[in-house]
Short mmCIF file of C-alpha atoms in Angstrom, two decimals:
data_model
loop_
_atom_site.label_atom_id
_atom_site.label_comp_id
_atom_site.label_asym_id
_atom_site.label_seq_id
_atom_site.Cartn_x
_atom_site.Cartn_y
_atom_site.Cartn_z
CA MET A 22 0.00 0.00 0.00
CA HIS A 23 2.82 2.34 0.92
CA PHE A 24 4.61 1.53 -2.36
CA VAL A 25 1.44 2.27 -4.31
CA SER A 26 1.01 5.68 -2.60
CA LEU A 27 4.63 6.62 -3.31
CA THR A 28 4.22 5.58 -6.93
CA PHE A 29 1.01 7.63 -7.18
CA PHE A 30 2.58 10.83 -5.80
CA SER A 31 5.69 10.42 -7.93
CA MET A 32 3.45 10.12 -10.98
CA ILE A 33 1.66 13.33 -9.94
CA ASP A 34 5.01 15.15 -9.58
CA VAL A 35 6.14 13.94 -12.98
CA GLU A 36 2.82 14.98 -14.51
CA ASP A 37 3.01 18.45 -12.89
CA GLY A 38 6.55 18.88 -14.14
CA PHE A 39 5.48 17.83 -17.62
CA LEU A 40 2.56 20.26 -17.54
CA HIS A 41 4.81 23.11 -16.34
CA HIS A 42 7.35 22.34 -19.05
CA ASN A 43 4.67 22.31 -21.73
CA ALA A 44 3.18 25.55 -20.39
CA TYR A 45 6.59 27.23 -20.47
CA ARG A 46 7.25 25.96 -23.99
CA TYR A 47 3.88 27.19 -25.30
CA LEU A 48 4.02 30.58 -23.52
CA HIS A 49 7.69 31.35 -24.00
CA ARG A 50 7.62 32.39 -27.67
CA PRO A 51 4.54 34.70 -27.45
CA ALA A 52 5.93 36.26 -24.28
CA LEU A 53 9.33 36.74 -25.93
CA ILE A 54 7.79 38.46 -28.99
CA PHE A 55 5.60 40.73 -26.85
CA ALA A 56 8.52 41.60 -24.56
CA ALA A 57 10.79 42.29 -27.56
CA CYS A 58 8.28 44.80 -28.92
CA LEU A 59 8.13 46.58 -25.56
CA VAL A 60 11.92 46.57 -25.31
CA LEU A 61 12.20 48.10 -28.78
CA VAL A 62 9.82 50.90 -27.75
CA SER A 63 11.69 51.55 -24.51
CA LEU A 64 15.07 51.58 -26.29
CA LEU A 65 13.90 54.06 -28.94
CA LEU A 66 12.39 56.44 -26.39
CA SER A 67 15.28 56.25 -23.94
CA ILE A 68 18.06 56.59 -26.52
CA HIS A 69 16.29 59.56 -28.13
CA LEU A 70 15.98 61.26 -24.72
CA ILE A 71 19.61 60.52 -23.84
CA PHE A 72 20.92 61.95 -27.13
CA SER A 73 18.70 65.00 -26.67
CA HIS A 74 20.42 65.68 -23.35
CA LEU A 75 23.84 65.09 -24.92
CA ARG A 76 23.12 67.58 -27.71
CA SER A 77 21.80 70.14 -25.19
CA TYR A 78 24.60 69.61 -22.69
CA THR A 79 24.41 73.07 -21.09
CA LYS A 80 24.62 72.05 -17.41
CA PRO A 81 27.20 69.26 -17.17
CA ALA A 82 27.03 69.05 -13.37
CA GLU A 83 23.37 68.00 -13.58
CA GLN A 84 23.06 66.31 -16.96
CA LYS A 85 25.91 63.81 -16.50
CA TRP A 86 23.88 62.24 -13.68
CA ILE A 87 20.61 62.51 -15.61
CA VAL A 88 22.13 60.50 -18.44
CA ALA A 89 23.40 57.92 -15.92
CA VAL A 90 19.88 57.59 -14.47
CA LEU A 91 18.26 57.37 -17.91
CA LEU A 92 20.61 54.56 -18.96
CA ILE A 93 18.94 52.26 -16.42
CA VAL A 94 16.03 51.70 -18.86
CA PRO A 95 18.01 50.46 -21.91
CA ILE A 96 20.36 48.43 -19.71
CA TYR A 97 17.53 46.76 -17.78
CA ALA A 98 15.49 46.18 -20.94
CA THR A 99 18.40 44.70 -22.93
CA GLU A 100 19.54 42.36 -20.16
CA SER A 101 15.98 41.21 -19.46
CA ILE A 102 15.18 40.36 -23.07
CA VAL A 103 18.52 38.51 -23.46
CA SER A 104 17.82 36.54 -20.27
CA LEU A 105 14.27 35.78 -21.39
CA TRP A 106 15.56 34.60 -24.77
CA ASN A 107 18.28 32.38 -23.26
CA PRO A 108 17.69 31.41 -19.58
CA ARG A 109 21.26 30.10 -19.29
CA LEU A 110 22.47 33.73 -19.42
CA SER A 111 20.07 34.86 -16.69
CA LEU A 112 22.66 34.88 -13.89
CA VAL A 113 25.18 36.97 -15.86
CA CYS A 114 22.45 39.40 -16.90
CA ASP A 115 21.20 39.62 -13.33
CA ILE A 116 24.70 40.43 -12.06
CA LEU A 117 25.15 43.25 -14.58
CA ARG A 118 21.67 44.56 -13.86
CA ASN A 119 22.27 44.62 -10.11
CA CYS A 120 25.60 46.41 -10.50
CA TYR A 121 24.08 49.17 -12.59
CA GLU A 122 21.09 49.46 -10.28
CA ALA A 123 23.40 50.43 -7.43
CA PHE A 124 25.27 52.94 -9.60
CA ALA A 125 21.98 54.47 -10.80
CA LEU A 126 20.87 55.01 -7.20
CA TYR A 127 24.16 56.76 -6.48
CA SER A 128 23.74 58.85 -9.66
CA PHE A 129 20.28 59.99 -8.58
CA GLY A 130 21.64 61.18 -5.22
CA SER A 131 24.47 63.01 -7.00
CA TYR A 132 21.91 64.60 -9.34
CA LEU A 133 20.00 66.06 -6.39
CA ILE A 134 23.24 67.46 -4.95
CA ALA A 135 24.12 69.00 -8.34
CA CYS A 136 20.67 70.61 -8.58
CA LEU A 137 21.27 72.23 -5.18
CA GLY A 138 24.46 73.86 -6.46
CA GLY A 139 27.13 71.33 -5.58
CA GLU A 140 28.46 69.92 -2.32
CA ARG A 141 29.76 73.23 -0.97
CA ARG A 142 26.40 74.91 -1.50
CA VAL A 143 24.62 71.90 0.04
CA VAL A 144 26.82 72.13 3.16
CA GLU A 145 25.91 75.82 3.54
CA LEU A 146 22.23 75.04 3.03
CA LEU A 147 22.21 72.23 5.59
CA GLU A 148 24.09 74.35 8.15
CA ASP A 149 21.54 77.15 7.68
CA GLU A 150 18.69 74.68 8.19
CA SER A 151 20.39 73.40 11.34
CA ARG A 152 20.79 76.91 12.77
CA LYS A 153 17.15 77.75 11.98
CA MET A 154 15.94 74.60 13.70
CA LEU A 155 18.12 75.27 16.75
CA ASN A 156 16.86 78.86 17.00
CA GLU A 157 13.25 77.69 16.78
CA ARG A 158 13.85 75.14 19.52
CA LEU A 159 15.55 77.77 21.68
CA LEU A 160 12.56 80.08 21.32
CA LYS A 161 10.01 77.36 21.97
CA GLU A 162 11.88 75.92 24.94
CA GLU A 163 12.53 79.35 26.53
CA GLY A 164 16.27 79.49 26.02
CA GLU A 165 17.00 75.88 26.83
CA VAL A 166 19.95 74.59 24.77
CA PRO A 167 19.38 71.14 23.15
CA LYS A 168 21.84 68.51 24.33
CA ASN A 169 24.15 67.25 21.56
CA PRO A 170 22.05 68.40 18.54
CA LYS A 171 24.29 66.53 16.06
CA ALA A 172 23.88 63.12 17.69
CA PHE A 173 23.24 60.27 15.27
CA CYS A 174 19.80 59.55 16.79
CA ASN A 175 18.58 62.89 15.39
CA PHE A 176 18.99 61.42 11.88
CA PHE A 177 15.80 59.44 12.52
CA ARG A 178 13.85 62.13 14.39
CA ARG A 179 15.11 65.58 13.32
CA PRO A 180 17.60 65.29 10.43
CA CYS A 181 17.63 69.09 10.04
CA LEU A 182 19.74 69.36 13.20
CA LEU A 183 22.63 67.38 11.73
CA GLY A 184 23.79 70.09 9.33
CA LYS A 185 26.65 69.03 7.05
CA ASP A 186 26.77 65.61 8.73
CA LEU A 187 23.51 64.79 6.93
CA LEU A 188 25.32 65.03 3.58
CA ASN A 189 28.05 62.65 4.77
CA ILE A 190 25.44 60.14 6.00
CA GLU A 191 23.49 60.36 2.73
CA LYS A 192 26.60 59.82 0.59
CA PHE A 193 27.77 56.97 2.82
CA GLY A 194 24.35 55.29 2.54
CA LEU A 195 24.36 55.44 -1.27
CA VAL A 196 27.99 54.40 -1.77
CA GLN A 197 27.81 51.49 0.68
CA TYR A 198 24.89 50.07 -1.30
CA MET A 199 26.81 50.48 -4.54
CA ILE A 200 29.82 48.65 -3.08
CA LEU A 201 27.84 45.87 -1.40
CA LYS A 202 25.61 45.31 -4.43
CA THR A 203 28.64 44.94 -6.70
CA LEU A 204 30.48 42.61 -4.31
CA CYS A 205 27.41 40.43 -3.76
CA ALA A 206 26.82 40.21 -7.51
CA PHE A 207 30.29 38.81 -8.14
CA LEU A 208 30.05 36.61 -5.05
CA ALA A 209 26.82 35.16 -6.44
CA PHE A 210 28.62 34.35 -9.69
CA ILE A 211 31.41 32.55 -7.79
CA LEU A 212 28.92 30.60 -5.63
CA GLU A 213 26.99 29.61 -8.74
CA LEU A 214 30.17 28.12 -10.23
CA PHE A 215 30.35 25.83 -7.19
CA ASP A 216 26.57 25.18 -7.33
CA VAL A 217 25.94 26.62 -3.83
CA TYR A 218 24.20 29.89 -4.72
CA GLY A 219 20.63 28.56 -5.14
CA ASP A 220 18.93 31.51 -6.80
CA GLY A 221 15.47 31.89 -5.26
CA GLU A 222 16.01 29.01 -2.80
CA PHE A 223 15.50 29.93 0.86
CA LYS A 224 17.59 27.12 2.31
CA TRP A 225 20.35 27.49 4.88
CA TYR A 226 23.00 25.70 2.81
CA TYR A 227 22.59 28.12 -0.13
CA GLY A 228 24.09 31.60 -0.36
CA TYR A 229 21.00 33.31 -1.80
CA PRO A 230 19.01 33.89 1.44
CA TYR A 231 22.00 35.39 3.27
CA MET A 232 22.83 37.77 0.44
CA ALA A 233 19.14 38.66 0.10
CA VAL A 234 19.03 39.73 3.76
CA VAL A 235 22.26 41.77 3.46
CA LEU A 236 21.20 43.49 0.24
CA ASN A 237 17.70 44.13 1.55
CA PHE A 238 19.06 45.92 4.60
CA SER A 239 21.63 47.81 2.51
CA GLN A 240 19.05 48.94 -0.04
CA MET A 241 16.54 49.99 2.62
CA TRP A 242 19.22 52.03 4.38
CA ALA A 243 20.31 53.71 1.12
CA LEU A 244 16.72 54.61 0.21
CA TYR A 245 16.02 55.84 3.75
CA CYS A 246 19.10 58.10 3.61
CA LEU A 247 17.86 59.48 0.30
CA VAL A 248 14.36 60.07 1.75
CA GLN A 249 15.76 61.94 4.78
CA PHE A 250 17.95 64.09 2.54
CA TYR A 251 14.92 64.82 0.35
CA ASN A 252 12.80 65.76 3.38
CA VAL A 253 15.32 68.42 4.40
CA THR A 254 15.95 69.86 0.92
CA HIS A 255 12.61 69.43 -0.88
CA GLU A 256 11.71 73.13 -0.53
CA THR A 257 14.92 74.18 -2.25
CA LEU A 258 14.47 71.46 -4.91
CA ARG A 259 10.89 72.50 -5.71
CA PRO A 260 11.76 74.14 -9.11
CA ILE A 261 12.86 70.75 -10.53
CA LYS A 262 9.73 68.93 -9.23
CA PRO A 263 11.71 66.35 -7.25
CA LEU A 264 8.79 64.25 -6.04
CA ALA A 265 7.94 62.90 -9.50
CA LYS A 266 11.61 62.13 -10.16
CA PHE A 267 12.00 60.47 -6.78
CA ILE A 268 8.90 58.29 -7.17
CA SER A 269 9.72 57.21 -10.74
CA PHE A 270 13.27 56.23 -9.89
CA LYS A 271 12.39 54.61 -6.56
CA ALA A 272 9.70 52.55 -8.30
CA ILE A 273 12.27 51.07 -10.69
CA VAL A 274 14.89 50.23 -8.07
CA PHE A 275 12.56 49.23 -5.25
CA ALA A 276 9.89 47.43 -7.27
CA THR A 277 12.24 45.28 -9.34
CA TRP A 278 14.13 44.10 -6.25
CA TRP A 279 11.04 43.21 -4.22
CA GLN A 280 9.41 41.78 -7.30
CA GLY A 281 12.24 39.25 -7.60
CA VAL A 282 12.08 38.42 -3.88
CA GLY A 283 8.29 38.04 -4.08
CA ILE A 284 8.50 35.65 -7.05
CA ALA A 285 11.13 33.61 -5.19
CA LEU A 286 8.88 33.40 -2.11
CA LEU A 287 5.87 32.37 -4.19
CA CYS A 288 7.94 29.63 -5.80
CA SER A 289 9.26 28.42 -2.44
CA PHE A 290 5.69 28.24 -1.04
CA GLY A 291 4.49 26.29 -4.07
CA VAL A 292 2.18 29.01 -5.45
CA LEU A 293 4.31 29.15 -8.61
CA PRO A 294 6.30 26.32 -10.19
CA LYS A 295 9.75 25.89 -8.69
CA GLU A 296 11.51 25.59 -12.04
CA GLU A 297 14.29 28.17 -12.29
CA LYS A 298 13.60 29.10 -15.90
CA ILE A 299 9.96 29.88 -15.07
CA GLN A 300 11.00 32.03 -12.11
CA THR A 301 13.65 34.01 -14.01
CA GLY A 302 11.48 34.19 -17.13
CA LEU A 303 8.59 35.76 -15.21
CA GLN A 304 10.92 38.29 -13.61
CA ASP A 305 12.47 39.23 -16.97
CA PHE A 306 9.07 39.49 -18.67
CA LEU A 307 7.74 41.85 -15.99
CA ILE A 308 10.88 44.01 -16.16
CA CYS A 309 10.45 44.38 -19.94
CA ILE A 310 6.93 45.71 -19.37
CA GLU A 311 8.06 48.02 -16.56
CA MET A 312 10.91 49.47 -18.62
CA ALA A 313 8.51 50.48 -21.39
CA VAL A 314 6.41 52.34 -18.81
CA ALA A 315 9.54 53.89 -17.27
CA ALA A 316 10.79 55.07 -20.67
CA VAL A 317 7.55 56.98 -21.23
CA ALA A 318 7.62 58.40 -17.69
CA HIS A 319 11.22 59.62 -18.07
CA ILE A 320 10.24 61.84 -21.01
CA PHE A 321 8.05 63.86 -18.63
CA VAL A 322 10.12 63.46 -15.47
CA PHE A 323 13.55 64.31 -16.95
CA PRO A 324 12.63 66.61 -19.84
CA VAL A 325 15.30 68.17 -22.01
CA LYS A 326 13.36 71.43 -22.53
CA PRO A 327 14.92 73.41 -19.62
CA TYR A 328 18.41 72.61 -20.91
CA ARG A 329 17.45 73.19 -24.52
CA SER A 330 16.17 76.68 -23.68
CA GLY A 331 19.51 77.37 -22.02
CA LEU A 332 21.26 76.15 -25.16
CA GLU A 333 19.13 78.45 -27.33
CA GLN A 334 20.00 81.38 -25.08
CA GLN A 335 23.72 80.55 -25.29
CA GLN A 336 23.48 80.16 -29.08
CA SER A 337 21.73 83.52 -29.39
CA ASP A 338 24.45 85.13 -27.27
CA TYR A 339 27.02 83.42 -29.49
CA GLY A 340 25.26 84.84 -32.58
CA LYS A 341 25.30 88.35 -31.08
CA ILE A 342 29.03 88.06 -30.42
CA ILE A 343 29.69 86.91 -34.00
CA SER A 344 27.55 89.67 -35.53
CA THR A 345 29.18 92.32 -33.32
CA ARG A 346 32.61 91.07 -34.34
CA GLU A 347 31.70 91.24 -38.03
CA THR A 348 30.37 94.80 -37.59
CA ILE A 349 33.63 95.85 -35.97
CA LYS A 350 35.58 94.31 -38.87
CA ALA A 351 33.48 96.18 -41.45
CA ALA A 352 33.88 99.48 -39.61
CA SER A 353 37.62 98.99 -39.32
CA LYS A 354 37.90 98.34 -43.07
CA GLU A 355 36.06 101.60 -43.85
CA LYS A 356 38.37 103.53 -41.56
CA GLU A 357 41.40 101.85 -43.10
CA GLY A 358 40.28 103.16 -46.46
CA LYS A 359 40.53 106.65 -45.04
CA GLY A 360 44.07 106.03 -43.87
CA ALA A 361 43.34 105.38 -40.22
CA VAL A 362 45.21 102.60 -38.40
CA ILE A 363 43.08 100.52 -36.01
CA GLU A 364 44.34 97.72 -33.76
CA LYS A 365 41.83 94.87 -33.70
CA LYS A 366 41.52 92.17 -30.96
CA GLU A 367 39.31 89.22 -31.79
CA THR A 368 38.11 86.58 -29.31
CA GLU A 369 37.16 83.17 -30.64
CA VAL A 370 33.98 81.98 -28.94
CA LYS A 371 32.91 78.37 -29.32
CA CYS A 372 29.22 77.54 -29.13
CA PRO A 373 28.78 75.18 -26.14
CA GLY A 374 26.57 72.16 -25.71
CA THR A 375 26.56 70.94 -29.31
CA SER A 376 29.23 68.18 -29.32
CA VAL A 377 27.93 64.76 -28.33
CA LYS A 378 31.48 63.42 -28.20
CA GLU A 379 32.58 66.01 -25.65
CA SER A 380 29.43 65.39 -23.61
CA ILE A 381 30.13 61.65 -23.43
CA GLN A 382 33.77 62.34 -22.54
CA ASP A 383 32.71 64.61 -19.68
CA ILE A 384 30.24 62.00 -18.40
CA VAL A 385 32.81 59.19 -18.45
CA VAL A 386 35.83 61.13 -17.15
CA GLY A 387 34.14 63.62 -14.82
CA GLY A 388 31.59 61.15 -13.49
CA GLY A 389 34.24 58.46 -13.02
CA GLN A 390 36.48 60.77 -11.00
CA HIS A 391 33.53 61.77 -8.83
CA VAL A 392 32.62 58.13 -8.18
CA VAL A 393 36.20 57.16 -7.29
CA LYS A 394 36.49 60.09 -4.88
CA ASP A 395 33.25 59.19 -3.09
CA VAL A 396 34.14 55.48 -2.93
CA VAL A 397 37.53 56.27 -1.38
CA LEU A 398 35.90 58.66 1.09
CA THR A 399 33.29 56.07 2.06
CA ILE A 400 35.89 53.33 2.55
CA ASN A 401 37.93 55.68 4.75
CA GLN A 402 34.81 56.53 6.77
CA ALA A 403 34.09 52.82 7.21
CA ILE A 404 37.68 51.99 8.14
CA GLU A 405 38.08 54.90 10.57
CA PRO A 406 35.87 53.49 13.38
CA VAL A 407 37.46 50.07 12.89
CA GLU A 408 40.92 51.60 13.28
CA LYS A 409 39.75 53.46 16.37
CA GLY A 410 38.34 50.23 17.80
CA VAL A 411 41.54 48.33 17.05
CA THR A 412 43.61 51.14 18.58
CA LYS A 413 41.42 51.16 21.66
CA ILE A 414 41.74 47.38 22.01
CA GLN A 415 45.52 47.64 21.64
CA GLU A 416 45.65 50.40 24.23
CA THR A 417 43.52 48.29 26.59
CA PHE A 418 45.82 45.29 26.17
CA HIS A 419 48.87 47.53 26.62
CA GLN A 420 47.42 49.05 29.78
CA ARG A 421 46.61 45.62 31.16
CA LYS A 422 50.09 44.37 30.26
CA VAL A 423 51.69 47.40 31.91
CA ALA A 424 49.46 46.93 34.96
CA SER A 425 50.37 43.24 35.17
CA ASP A 426 54.08 44.06 34.76
CA ASN A 427 53.82 46.71 37.48
CA LYS A 428 52.01 44.26 39.69
CA LYS A 429 54.74 41.68 39.12
CA GLU A 430 57.41 44.26 39.96
CA GLU A 431 55.54 45.31 43.09
CA THR A 432 55.19 41.66 44.09
CA ALA A 433 58.91 41.08 43.48
CA VAL A 434 59.78 44.18 45.52
CA GLU A 435 57.48 43.09 48.33
CA GLU A 436 59.01 39.62 48.30
CA HIS A 437 62.49 41.17 48.37
CA VAL A 438 61.53 43.42 51.28
CA GLN A 439 60.00 40.49 53.13
CA LYS A 440 63.19 38.48 52.62
CA LYS A 441 65.25 41.38 53.95
CA LYS A 442 62.95 41.70 56.94
CA LYS A 443 63.25 38.00 57.63
CA THR A 444 67.03 38.17 57.31
CA VAL A 445 67.24 41.13 59.70
CA ALA A 446 64.90 39.40 62.12
CA SER A 447 66.94 36.20 62.04
CA VAL A 448 70.16 38.17 62.59
CA GLU A 449 68.60 40.00 65.50
CA GLU A 450 67.36 36.73 67.01
CA GLU A 451 70.83 35.24 66.69
CA GLY A 452 72.35 38.28 68.37
CA ILE A 453 69.83 38.12 71.19
CA SER A 454 70.46 34.42 71.71
CA GLU A 455 74.25 34.96 71.78
CA SER A 456 73.95 37.81 74.25
CA SER A 457 71.61 35.79 76.46
CA SER A 458 73.98 32.79 76.45
CA SER A 459 77.03 34.98 77.34
CA SER A 460 75.15 36.62 80.18
CA SER A 461 74.09 33.22 81.57
CA VAL A 462 77.75 32.07 81.45
CA ALA A 463 78.84 35.20 83.31
CA VAL A 464 76.14 34.68 85.93
CA ARG A 465 77.24 31.11 86.36
CA ARG A 466 80.83 32.14 86.81
CA GLY A 467 79.86 34.79 89.32
CA ASN A 468 77.89 32.29 91.35
CA GLU A 469 80.76 29.85 91.35
CA GLU A 470 83.18 32.55 92.55
CA GLU A 471 80.80 33.52 95.34
CA ILE A 472 80.54 29.89 96.44
CA VAL A 473 84.35 29.52 96.50
CA ILE A 474 84.77 32.72 98.52
CA SER A 475 82.12 31.62 100.99
CA ARG A 476 83.82 28.29 101.48
CA LYS A 477 87.20 29.94 102.12
CA GLY A 478 85.62 32.11 104.75
CA GLN A 479 84.17 29.17 106.54
CA ASN A 480 87.56 27.36 106.60
CA THR A 481 89.25 30.36 108.09
#
């Protein structure tokens, strides 16, 4: 009976697997064609918007990060359609996608800082906000001074009080996610080579659940740092309509991550088939749809019109300079005909924002230098408390060693003193015993002499 039941359930499992395989085979091609159409739309819209910014490259400090954020759509869409077409490439595509996701989050934070006027201007703004908040608290609390206003706990309750420290925390939160995401992506590739990664498997002997917990915490912390920074600076950022930008970008980063975790959980609970190609295929198909929506949203959220109007203004100024220069040349020629000698100084003015090649070069070189600087700063900030802790531990061990050495010396000195005391005491005892023995001999002799004298007297 037991053998029959086992045979029955094994037949059911085989039948379910056969049904799932047939369903994947029948649905894969239509889904691939539909996703490819959406990817084509998203690529056309995103590339057109990116090249529009490159041609109207009038504010490099802002637009280099806009282009980096916009690139998330073609990169996500391309990797997803390749992974959907060939599931064996899904892990490599997922690694590249995760790496760029972290960089895009960092780029969005850098874009907000650039819109505020750069890091120096942001520091001044945050310090002003901190002073205003402190003054308001002083007035409300009748002159009472807040205790330690720049304590780390105020980051969760009143981030305005932190001043320039808020910028350091925000940058650290974004860069740590970029570093951890990249390291975990390559670690996942190494674990997959040894068949111990287990993508989507929540089992203790696989690496996936541990990295999912670490990356979840890291991403939540990075997004929370970005939200706190936005809460303090949203009034100043109002001209660029930051809320729409923040929601559109956060939806891409946050939704795709939790979407993958949710699909993995549904597969582990048996709601969806546990086949890896079905799990990754569903994730890739959904991302293709989402990237088409994001490409349309980016046209309205990151428009090129404000920068194009700046380019038109600069081009009109350039035209005025050229026309003025030509007028001066014509006037000088007329005067030369009359015999006058005029010294002419011409200034060559190059129309900015029109070279796509120079724009790309500035994005790669300037953006790369900025990233390296922030990564080095973040690593130093992470190492600094560790070095302080190690130094403190070394000082503690040194103090204990010195204390133990001093204690040993004191013990040795005490033992030496005790030995001396014992030696002196023994010498004194020997002296006392010798003196007592000599006195007893003298007494004995005296007694004997007295006895002899007394006997002589009696004889006489």
